[in-house]
Structures are given as C-alpha cells and as structure tokens.
CSV table of C-alpha atoms and ligand atoms in Angstrom, one decimal:
chain,number,residue,atom,x,y,z
A,29,MET,CA,0.0,0.0,0.0
A,30,THR,CA,1.3,3.5,-0.9
A,31,ASP,CA,1.8,5.7,2.1
A,32,LYS,CA,3.7,8.5,0.5
A,33,LEU,CA,3.0,10.3,-2.8
A,34,VAL,CA,5.6,12.5,-4.5
A,35,LEU,CA,4.2,14.6,-7.3
A,36,THR,CA,5.6,17.2,-9.7
A,37,GLN,CA,4.4,20.5,-8.2
A,38,PRO,CA,0.8,21.0,-9.3
A,39,ASP,CA,-1.0,24.1,-10.6
A,40,ASP,CA,-4.5,25.3,-9.7
A,41,TRP,CA,-6.1,26.5,-12.9
A,42,HIS,CA,-9.1,28.2,-11.3
A,43,ILE,CA,-9.2,29.9,-7.9
A,44,HIS,CA,-10.7,32.9,-6.2
A,45,VAL,CA,-8.3,34.4,-3.7
A,46,ARG,CA,-10.4,37.6,-3.0
A,47,SER,CA,-8.6,40.6,-1.5
A,48,GLY,CA,-8.0,42.2,1.9
A,49,ASN,CA,-8.1,40.1,5.0
A,50,VAL,CA,-9.8,37.1,3.3
A,51,MET,CA,-6.9,37.0,0.8
A,52,HIS,CA,-4.4,37.1,3.7
A,53,THR,CA,-6.1,34.0,5.2
A,54,VAL,CA,-6.5,31.9,2.1
A,55,ILE,CA,-3.4,32.6,0.0
A,56,LYS,CA,-0.9,30.7,2.1
A,57,PRO,CA,-2.0,27.0,1.5
A,58,THR,CA,-2.3,27.6,-2.3
A,59,ALA,CA,1.1,29.3,-2.5
A,60,GLU,CA,2.7,26.5,-0.4
A,61,CYS,CA,1.4,23.6,-2.5
A,62,PHE,CA,0.9,25.0,-6.0
A,63,GLY,CA,3.5,26.4,-8.4
A,64,ARG,CA,0.9,28.6,-10.3
A,65,ALA,CA,-2.7,29.4,-9.9
A,66,LEU,CA,-5.1,31.1,-12.3
A,67,ILE,CA,-6.6,33.9,-10.3
A,68,MET,CA,-10.2,34.7,-11.1
A,69,PRO,CA,-10.9,38.4,-11.7
A,70,ASN,CA,-14.4,38.7,-10.2
A,71,LEU,CA,-13.6,41.3,-7.6
A,72,VAL,CA,-15.7,44.4,-7.1
A,73,PRO,CA,-14.9,46.3,-9.3
A,74,PRO,CA,-13.7,43.5,-11.6
A,75,VAL,CA,-10.1,43.1,-12.8
A,76,ALA,CA,-10.8,44.1,-16.3
A,77,ASP,CA,-7.5,45.4,-17.7
A,78,VAL,CA,-3.8,44.7,-17.6
A,79,LYS,CA,-3.1,47.6,-15.2
A,80,GLN,CA,-5.6,46.3,-12.7
A,81,ALA,CA,-4.4,42.7,-13.1
A,82,LYS,CA,-0.8,43.8,-12.4
A,83,ALA,CA,-1.9,45.7,-9.3
A,84,TYR,CA,-3.9,42.7,-8.1
A,85,ARG,CA,-1.1,40.3,-8.8
A,86,ASP,CA,1.3,42.6,-6.8
A,87,SER,CA,-1.1,42.6,-3.8
A,88,ILE,CA,-1.1,38.8,-3.9
A,89,LEU,CA,2.7,38.6,-3.9
A,90,GLN,CA,2.9,41.2,-1.1
A,91,ALA,CA,0.7,38.9,1.1
A,92,LEU,CA,3.4,36.1,0.7
A,93,PRO,CA,6.8,35.7,2.2
A,94,GLN,CA,9.5,37.2,-0.1
A,95,SER,CA,11.0,33.7,-0.5
A,96,SER,CA,7.8,32.4,-2.1
A,97,LEU,CA,8.1,31.2,-5.7
A,98,PHE,CA,4.4,31.1,-6.2
A,99,ASP,CA,3.3,32.5,-9.6
A,100,PRO,CA,-0.2,34.0,-9.8
A,101,VAL,CA,-1.4,33.8,-13.4
A,102,MET,CA,-4.0,36.4,-14.3
A,103,SER,CA,-7.3,36.2,-16.2
A,104,LEU,CA,-9.1,39.4,-17.2
A,105,TYR,CA,-12.8,39.9,-16.7
A,106,LEU,CA,-14.6,40.3,-20.1
A,107,THR,CA,-17.3,42.9,-20.3
A,108,ASP,CA,-19.5,44.1,-23.2
A,109,ASN,CA,-17.0,46.9,-23.5
A,110,THR,CA,-13.6,45.1,-23.5
A,111,SER,CA,-11.6,46.7,-26.2
A,112,LEU,CA,-9.2,45.3,-28.8
A,113,ASP,CA,-6.5,47.4,-27.1
A,114,THR,CA,-7.0,45.5,-23.9
A,115,VAL,CA,-6.6,42.2,-25.8
A,116,ARG,CA,-3.4,43.5,-27.3
A,117,ALA,CA,-2.1,44.6,-23.9
A,118,ALA,CA,-3.0,41.3,-22.4
A,119,ALA,CA,-1.1,39.4,-25.1
A,120,ASP,CA,1.9,41.5,-24.3
A,121,CYS,CA,1.8,40.9,-20.6
A,122,PRO,CA,3.6,37.7,-19.4
A,123,HIS,CA,1.4,37.4,-16.4
A,124,VAL,CA,-2.0,37.4,-18.2
A,125,CYS,CA,-3.0,34.2,-20.0
A,126,GLY,CA,-6.6,34.9,-20.9
A,127,PHE,CA,-10.0,36.3,-20.3
A,128,LYS,CA,-12.9,35.1,-18.2
A,129,LEU,CA,-16.4,35.0,-19.6
A,130,TYR,CA,-19.0,35.5,-17.0
A,131,PRO,CA,-22.5,35.6,-18.5
A,132,ALA,CA,-23.9,38.7,-16.7
A,133,GLY,CA,-25.8,37.6,-13.6
A,134,ALA,CA,-24.6,33.9,-13.7
A,135,THR,CA,-22.7,33.9,-10.4
A,136,THR,CA,-21.0,35.8,-7.6
A,137,ASN,CA,-19.9,39.3,-8.8
A,138,SER,CA,-20.8,38.7,-12.4
A,139,ASP,CA,-23.0,41.8,-12.8
A,140,SER,CA,-20.5,43.5,-15.1
A,141,GLY,CA,-20.2,40.3,-17.2
A,142,VAL,CA,-21.1,39.8,-20.9
A,143,THR,CA,-24.8,40.2,-21.8
A,144,SER,CA,-24.5,38.4,-25.1
A,145,VAL,CA,-21.5,36.6,-26.7
A,146,SER,CA,-22.5,38.1,-30.1
A,147,ARG,CA,-21.5,41.5,-28.7
A,148,ILE,CA,-17.9,40.5,-28.1
A,149,MET,CA,-17.1,38.4,-31.2
A,150,PRO,CA,-14.4,40.8,-32.5
A,151,VAL,CA,-12.7,40.6,-29.1
A,152,LEU,CA,-12.9,36.8,-29.1
A,153,GLU,CA,-11.5,36.7,-32.6
A,154,ALA,CA,-8.6,38.9,-31.5
A,155,MET,CA,-8.0,36.6,-28.6
A,156,ALA,CA,-7.7,33.7,-30.9
A,157,GLU,CA,-5.2,35.6,-33.1
A,158,HIS,CA,-3.1,36.4,-30.0
A,159,SER,CA,-3.3,32.8,-28.6
A,160,LEU,CA,-5.1,34.0,-25.5
A,161,VAL,CA,-7.3,31.5,-23.7
A,162,LEU,CA,-11.0,32.0,-23.0
A,163,GLN,CA,-12.1,30.7,-19.6
A,164,VAL,CA,-15.8,30.2,-19.5
A,165,HIS,CA,-18.4,30.1,-16.7
A,166,GLY,CA,-20.7,28.0,-18.7
A,167,GLU,CA,-24.2,28.6,-17.5
A,168,VAL,CA,-27.2,30.4,-19.2
A,169,THR,CA,-28.8,33.1,-17.0
A,170,ASP,CA,-32.4,32.8,-18.2
A,171,PRO,CA,-34.3,32.5,-14.9
A,172,HIS,CA,-36.8,30.2,-16.6
A,173,VAL,CA,-34.2,27.6,-17.3
A,174,ASP,CA,-33.9,25.1,-14.4
A,175,ILE,CA,-30.8,25.7,-12.4
A,176,PHE,CA,-29.7,22.1,-12.9
A,177,ASP,CA,-29.9,22.5,-16.7
A,178,ARG,CA,-28.1,25.8,-17.1
A,179,GLU,CA,-24.8,24.2,-18.0
A,180,SER,CA,-26.2,21.9,-20.7
A,181,GLU,CA,-28.3,24.7,-22.1
A,182,PHE,CA,-25.1,26.9,-22.3
A,183,ILE,CA,-23.4,24.2,-24.5
A,184,ASP,CA,-26.3,24.3,-27.0
A,185,GLN,CA,-26.9,28.0,-27.0
A,186,VAL,CA,-23.4,29.4,-26.8
A,187,LEU,CA,-20.5,26.9,-26.9
A,188,LEU,CA,-21.5,24.9,-30.0
A,189,PRO,CA,-22.0,28.0,-32.2
A,190,LEU,CA,-18.9,29.6,-30.8
A,191,ARG,CA,-16.8,26.5,-31.5
A,192,THR,CA,-17.9,26.6,-35.1
A,193,GLU,CA,-17.5,30.3,-35.6
A,194,ILE,CA,-14.0,30.6,-34.0
A,195,PRO,CA,-12.5,27.1,-34.1
A,196,ALA,CA,-9.0,28.5,-33.3
A,197,LEU,CA,-10.0,30.0,-30.0
A,198,LYS,CA,-8.7,28.0,-27.1
A,199,ILE,CA,-11.4,27.5,-24.5
A,200,VAL,CA,-11.4,26.2,-21.0
A,201,PHE,CA,-14.8,25.1,-19.9
A,202,GLU,CA,-14.5,25.9,-16.2
A,203,HIS,CA,-15.6,23.7,-13.3
A,204,ILE,CA,-17.7,21.3,-15.4
A,205,THR,CA,-20.4,19.5,-13.6
A,206,SER,CA,-22.3,17.3,-16.1
A,207,ARG,CA,-22.1,14.4,-18.5
A,208,GLN,CA,-23.1,16.8,-21.3
A,209,ALA,CA,-20.1,19.0,-20.6
A,210,ILE,CA,-17.7,16.0,-20.5
A,211,ASP,CA,-19.1,14.9,-23.9
A,212,PHE,CA,-18.7,18.3,-25.4
A,213,VAL,CA,-15.1,18.7,-24.2
A,214,THR,CA,-14.2,15.2,-25.4
A,215,GLU,CA,-15.7,15.7,-28.9
A,216,HIS,CA,-14.3,19.1,-29.8
A,217,GLU,CA,-10.9,20.5,-30.6
A,218,ASN,CA,-9.1,23.3,-28.7
A,219,ILE,CA,-11.2,22.9,-25.6
A,220,GLY,CA,-10.2,21.6,-22.1
A,221,ALA,CA,-12.0,21.7,-18.8
A,222,THR,CA,-11.2,22.1,-15.1
A,223,ILE,CA,-12.8,19.8,-12.5
A,224,THR,CA,-13.2,20.8,-8.9
A,225,PRO,CA,-12.8,18.5,-5.8
A,226,HIS,CA,-16.3,19.2,-4.7
A,227,HIS,CA,-17.9,18.1,-7.9
A,228,LEU,CA,-16.0,14.9,-7.6
A,229,MET,CA,-17.0,14.3,-4.0
A,230,TYR,CA,-20.6,15.5,-3.7
A,231,SER,CA,-24.0,15.4,-5.5
A,232,ARG,CA,-27.0,17.7,-5.1
A,233,ASN,CA,-28.3,15.5,-2.3
A,234,ASP,CA,-25.5,16.7,-0.1
A,235,ILE,CA,-27.0,20.3,-0.2
A,236,PHE,CA,-30.1,19.0,1.5
A,237,ALA,CA,-28.9,16.2,3.7
A,238,GLY,CA,-31.1,16.5,6.8
A,239,GLY,CA,-31.6,20.2,6.3
A,240,ILE,CA,-30.2,23.0,4.0
A,241,ARG,CA,-26.4,23.1,4.0
A,242,PRO,CA,-25.2,26.4,2.7
A,243,HIS,CA,-21.5,25.3,2.7
A,244,TYR,CA,-22.3,22.9,-0.2
A,245,TYR,CA,-23.8,25.7,-2.3
A,246,CYS,CA,-21.7,26.7,-5.2
A,247,LEU,CA,-22.2,27.5,-8.9
A,248,PRO,CA,-22.5,25.7,-11.1
A,249,ILE,CA,-24.6,23.8,-8.5
A,250,LEU,CA,-23.9,20.2,-7.6
A,251,LYS,CA,-25.7,17.9,-9.9
A,252,ARG,CA,-27.2,14.3,-9.7
A,253,ARG,CA,-24.9,11.5,-8.6
A,254,THR,CA,-24.8,10.1,-12.1
A,255,HIS,CA,-23.0,13.3,-13.2
A,256,MET,CA,-20.6,13.0,-10.3
A,257,LEU,CA,-19.7,9.5,-11.3
A,258,ALA,CA,-19.1,10.6,-14.9
A,259,LEU,CA,-16.8,13.4,-13.6
A,260,LEU,CA,-14.9,10.8,-11.6
A,261,ASP,CA,-14.4,8.7,-14.7
A,262,ALA,CA,-13.3,11.8,-16.8
A,263,ALA,CA,-10.8,13.1,-14.2
A,264,THR,CA,-9.2,9.7,-13.8
A,265,SER,CA,-9.4,8.7,-17.4
A,266,GLY,CA,-5.9,10.0,-18.3
A,267,SER,CA,-7.4,12.3,-20.9
A,268,PRO,CA,-5.3,15.5,-21.2
A,269,LYS,CA,-8.4,17.5,-21.7
A,270,PHE,CA,-9.3,17.4,-18.0
A,271,PHE,CA,-7.2,19.1,-15.4
A,272,LEU,CA,-7.1,20.5,-11.9
A,273,GLY,CA,-9.0,23.7,-11.0
A,274,THR,CA,-10.4,23.9,-7.5
A,275,ASP,CA,-12.8,26.9,-7.9
A,276,SER,CA,-12.0,27.5,-4.2
A,277,ALA,CA,-14.4,30.4,-3.6
A,278,PRO,CA,-14.2,31.6,0.0
A,279,HIS,CA,-17.1,33.5,1.6
A,280,VAL,CA,-17.1,34.3,5.3
A,281,ARG,CA,-19.6,32.6,7.5
A,282,GLY,CA,-21.8,35.7,7.7
A,283,LYS,CA,-22.2,35.6,3.9
A,284,LYS,CA,-22.8,31.9,3.7
A,285,GLU,CA,-25.1,31.3,6.6
A,286,SER,CA,-27.7,33.8,5.6
A,287,SER,CA,-31.3,34.0,4.2
A,288,CYS,CA,-29.6,34.6,0.9
A,289,GLY,CA,-26.2,33.0,1.1
A,290,CYS,CA,-23.4,33.4,-1.4
A,291,ALA,CA,-22.4,30.6,-3.8
A,292,GLY,CA,-18.9,29.3,-3.3
A,293,ILE,CA,-17.0,26.5,-1.5
A,294,TYR,CA,-13.7,27.1,0.2
A,295,SER,CA,-11.4,24.2,-0.7
A,296,ALA,CA,-7.9,25.7,-1.0
A,297,HIS,CA,-6.9,24.8,2.5
A,298,THR,CA,-6.5,21.1,1.6
A,299,ALA,CA,-7.0,21.0,-2.2
A,300,ILE,CA,-4.4,18.4,-3.2
A,301,GLU,CA,-5.5,16.1,-0.3
A,302,PHE,CA,-9.0,16.1,-1.7
A,303,TYR,CA,-7.9,15.1,-5.1
A,304,ALA,CA,-5.6,12.4,-3.7
A,305,GLU,CA,-8.5,10.9,-1.8
A,306,VAL,CA,-10.7,11.0,-4.8
A,307,PHE,CA,-8.1,9.4,-7.1
A,308,GLU,CA,-7.3,6.8,-4.5
A,309,SER,CA,-11.0,5.9,-4.2
A,310,MET,CA,-11.0,5.3,-8.0
A,311,ASP,CA,-7.8,3.2,-7.7
A,312,ALA,CA,-6.2,5.8,-10.0
A,313,LEU,CA,-3.4,7.4,-7.9
A,314,ASP,CA,-1.1,6.8,-10.9
A,315,LYS,CA,-3.2,9.3,-12.9
A,316,LEU,CA,-3.1,12.1,-10.3
A,317,GLU,CA,0.2,13.7,-11.2
A,318,ALA,CA,-0.7,14.3,-14.9
A,319,PHE,CA,-4.2,15.7,-14.0
A,320,ALA,CA,-2.7,17.9,-11.3
A,321,SER,CA,0.6,18.9,-12.7
A,322,PHE,CA,0.9,18.3,-16.5
A,323,TYR,CA,-2.3,18.6,-18.5
A,324,GLY,CA,-3.2,22.1,-17.4
A,325,ALA,CA,0.3,23.5,-18.1
A,326,ASP,CA,0.3,21.7,-21.5
A,327,PHE,CA,-3.1,23.1,-22.5
A,328,TYR,CA,-2.0,26.6,-21.6
A,329,GLY,CA,1.3,26.1,-23.5
A,330,MET,CA,3.3,26.7,-20.4
A,331,SER,CA,6.3,24.7,-19.1
A,332,ARG,CA,5.6,22.0,-16.5
A,333,ASN,CA,6.8,22.8,-13.0
A,334,THR,CA,10.0,21.1,-12.1
A,335,GLY,CA,9.7,21.1,-8.2
A,336,LYS,CA,8.2,18.2,-6.2
A,337,ILE,CA,5.6,18.1,-3.5
A,338,SER,CA,4.9,15.2,-1.1
A,339,LEU,CA,1.8,13.9,0.6
A,340,GLN,CA,1.9,11.5,3.5
A,341,LYS,CA,-0.8,8.9,4.4
A,342,SER,CA,-1.9,10.0,7.8
A,343,SER,CA,-5.3,10.7,9.4
A,344,TRP,CA,-5.8,14.3,10.5
A,345,GLU,CA,-8.8,16.5,11.2
A,346,VAL,CA,-9.7,19.6,9.1
A,347,PRO,CA,-10.2,22.6,11.5
A,348,PRO,CA,-13.9,23.7,12.0
A,349,PHE,CA,-13.1,27.1,10.6
A,350,TYR,CA,-10.2,29.6,9.8
A,351,GLN,CA,-10.5,33.0,11.4
A,352,VAL,CA,-10.3,36.0,9.1
A,353,GLU,CA,-9.5,39.2,10.9
A,354,PRO,CA,-12.7,41.4,10.7
A,355,GLU,CA,-12.2,44.4,8.5
A,356,ASN,CA,-14.8,46.3,10.5
A,357,LYS,CA,-13.7,46.4,14.2
A,358,ASN,CA,-17.3,46.3,15.4
A,359,ASP,CA,-18.1,43.1,13.6
A,360,ASP,CA,-18.6,39.8,15.5
A,361,PRO,CA,-15.5,37.8,14.6
A,362,CYS,CA,-17.8,34.7,14.1
A,363,LEU,CA,-19.2,36.4,11.0
A,364,TRP,CA,-15.7,36.4,9.6
A,365,GLU,CA,-14.9,32.7,10.1
A,366,LEU,CA,-14.3,30.7,6.9
A,367,VAL,CA,-15.8,27.3,7.0
A,368,PRO,CA,-13.7,25.0,4.8
A,369,LEU,CA,-14.9,22.0,2.8
A,370,ARG,CA,-14.9,18.9,5.1
A,371,ALA,CA,-14.7,21.1,8.2
A,372,GLY,CA,-14.1,18.9,11.3
A,373,GLU,CA,-13.8,15.8,9.2
A,374,THR,CA,-10.9,13.4,9.0
A,375,LEU,CA,-8.7,13.3,5.9
A,376,ARG,CA,-6.5,10.4,4.9
A,377,TRP,CA,-3.7,12.3,3.1
A,378,LYS,CA,-1.6,15.2,4.3
A,379,PHE,CA,0.5,17.6,2.2
A,380,VAL,CA,3.9,17.7,3.9
A,381,GLY,CA,5.8,20.1,1.7
B,820,LIG,C1,-17.6,31.9,-7.3
B,820,LIG,C2,-17.3,33.0,-6.4
B,820,LIG,O1,-17.8,33.0,-5.2
B,820,LIG,O2,-16.6,34.0,-6.8
B,820,LIG,N1,-18.6,31.1,-6.7
B,820,LIG,C3,-18.9,29.8,-6.9
B,820,LIG,O3,-19.9,29.2,-6.4
B,820,LIG,N2,-18.1,29.0,-7.7
B,820,LIG,C4,-17.9,32.4,-8.6
B,820,LIG,C5,-17.9,31.3,-9.7
B,820,LIG,O4,-16.8,30.8,-10.0
B,820,LIG,O5,-19.0,30.9,-10.2
B,821,LIG,ZN1,-14.9,30.2,-9.9
C-alpha cells in the first residue's frame, strides 16, 4: 500500500483568492502547494484590464513571504466593453493568459459580465489571433431555465455556435459538472476543462442532507450523482483535456449562513489532499500527477513545473473554521470565520511540503 506520494508540483487552474483580510487568510495554502494558480478576476470592481491585473497580482505577492516562488497567473474579466487594445495589452503581458467570460448575472460578482456573446465576437477573434485563452463560466442566465440544466443549455446555446465560428479560439470550460459537458469537451478540438474537488465528491443530495447546508452551495450547482460518477471517470481517465482547478471560492460565515447565502465553496486549505483521496478511491493514484501537474500546463502552453511536493498517508482533522481578521472592528469575529470544505472531518492524506 502506498503511504507516500511524490508529485511534480501542481497548478490550480481556477481559484478565487479575493482581496484584503480574506486573501491574507486563504493565499498561504495555495502558495505552499501549487506552483501557479489562475486567479479569477471577479472582484468588485472587476479586474478588467492589464493595469488592474498587475496591481492585483502585486497585492497577492505582497501577502506572501519574499522567498515564495508562487506565480499568480491572471485572467481578465470580459465585459461588453472590453476593447481590442485591452486584448493586445493582455497578449503583451507575461502574467496574463486569458479572459474570463461570466455571463452577466450567472454567479458571484458577475453583474459586469457579458450580456450576449454576439457583442464580443471581435474581441474573441482577436484573442484567438493572439493565442489568449477564453475561460468560460458555462451557464445560461435565463431565470426560466432550471438551475440544474443551465450548463447543458449553455453548451447548446453558446459553446456549440462559438466552436464553429472561431475554431482556433482555445477555451477552458471551467468547473464542469455534467455528463453533457464531458461529452462536449471530449468531442471538440481546442477545448479543455477544469474539474473541482467538490464536484468529484458530492452530489445535489448533499446540499439537502437532513436540512439545508449552505456550505455545499456553489455555482454551477452540484448535480445528480450520475454526473458526479461521470466526472470521476473523466478526471481519472488520463485524458489530457481534463485538469485540476479547485474553484475554491471563500465567503465568510456571515455571507454563507444567511437567508440569501453566497455561492462558493472554500477548498484551497487542503485541495491536493481532496484530489488524492478521490483518485485513490478510484484506484487511480497513478493518474493524479498528470491531472494535477501536467495537463493544465500543457493546455495553456506553459512549461511544466520542475519542483516536487509530497503527501503522507496520515489521518488528520480539518479545522472547523479559519479565522479571518474582521475588516470592520465592530463586527462579531464569528461572522468572519471561513468554514472550509470537510470542516471537522478526518482526511486520509496530508500535504507535507
Ligand atoms: C464563485 C465566487 O464566489 O466567486 N462562486 C462559486 O460558487 N463558484 C464564482 C464562480 O466561479 O462561479
Ligand atoms: Zn470560480
């Protein structure tokens, strides 16, 4: 039985690290384990141009020890008004690798997102010319479409036509959750997908197990168990189209445990351990390194990391919460607690450096 895993240092190709005190709490585990992480731009206001991305990247680096080698890779937030100049500037910036498409209203802080893909076709064409990658939150926003069908509708309404119109545009279908998304990615060229730990471990039943559980609420929402099983097969298949992206999306307790709680699951505290457990449960630990450390870098046309990380087989308990320093001194510190995925539960693997 394997009790130690040594992997090429992995990358997290989809993460929200926020800003301010939340960022100071969440950035450390990612920077210690991962060589690079693709930083999502859905701050308020959004990170929509190269100048803002550089400032945001600097603030992330400043929150880390000077000795850290962690490399934040930036994605710019597409809006209806993104200009061709912004695309050119992004192509010239070594720290920006692409643009994030949030359909307006699809998820947390997506209000400034794109109202219709037809409006940004010249920008997408310019991105393809400059080999910039489009990262897609793939859900339609029509409130009449059932929340569990929004990803598959997005494939039919947006991705299929887009694939035909700009075949050269590299697309990452982010945090896929359904069999339909797996099939679409498998069948088309120039498209890869990230898969989160939570979509590999949970189904929609977990949101409602014995009551409503806001810490399992994320977007795209957890789907039926059959989709989870299909995702497990895809992630462990050895296909280079599927790679690691946690979509770790921390919101403090006050924003999660509320009558209208935010979407997002905080998983960065022990991300690689989650994937190790999942791959082990599929008897596929031999496929973990490529999923976590090779396929994403290859898709993005970046060199693979050369460092190594180790995980040890040992049982340990995830803390019930991580304390974020309240930004408003009058706030109850409880409201600023971050409840991580698997809070208080025992894990089988531990990242040891
Ligand atoms: C993300 C967030 O909180 O920023 N939430 C989530 O549920 N995944 C936004 C997103 O990626 O959809
Ligand atoms: Zn996300």
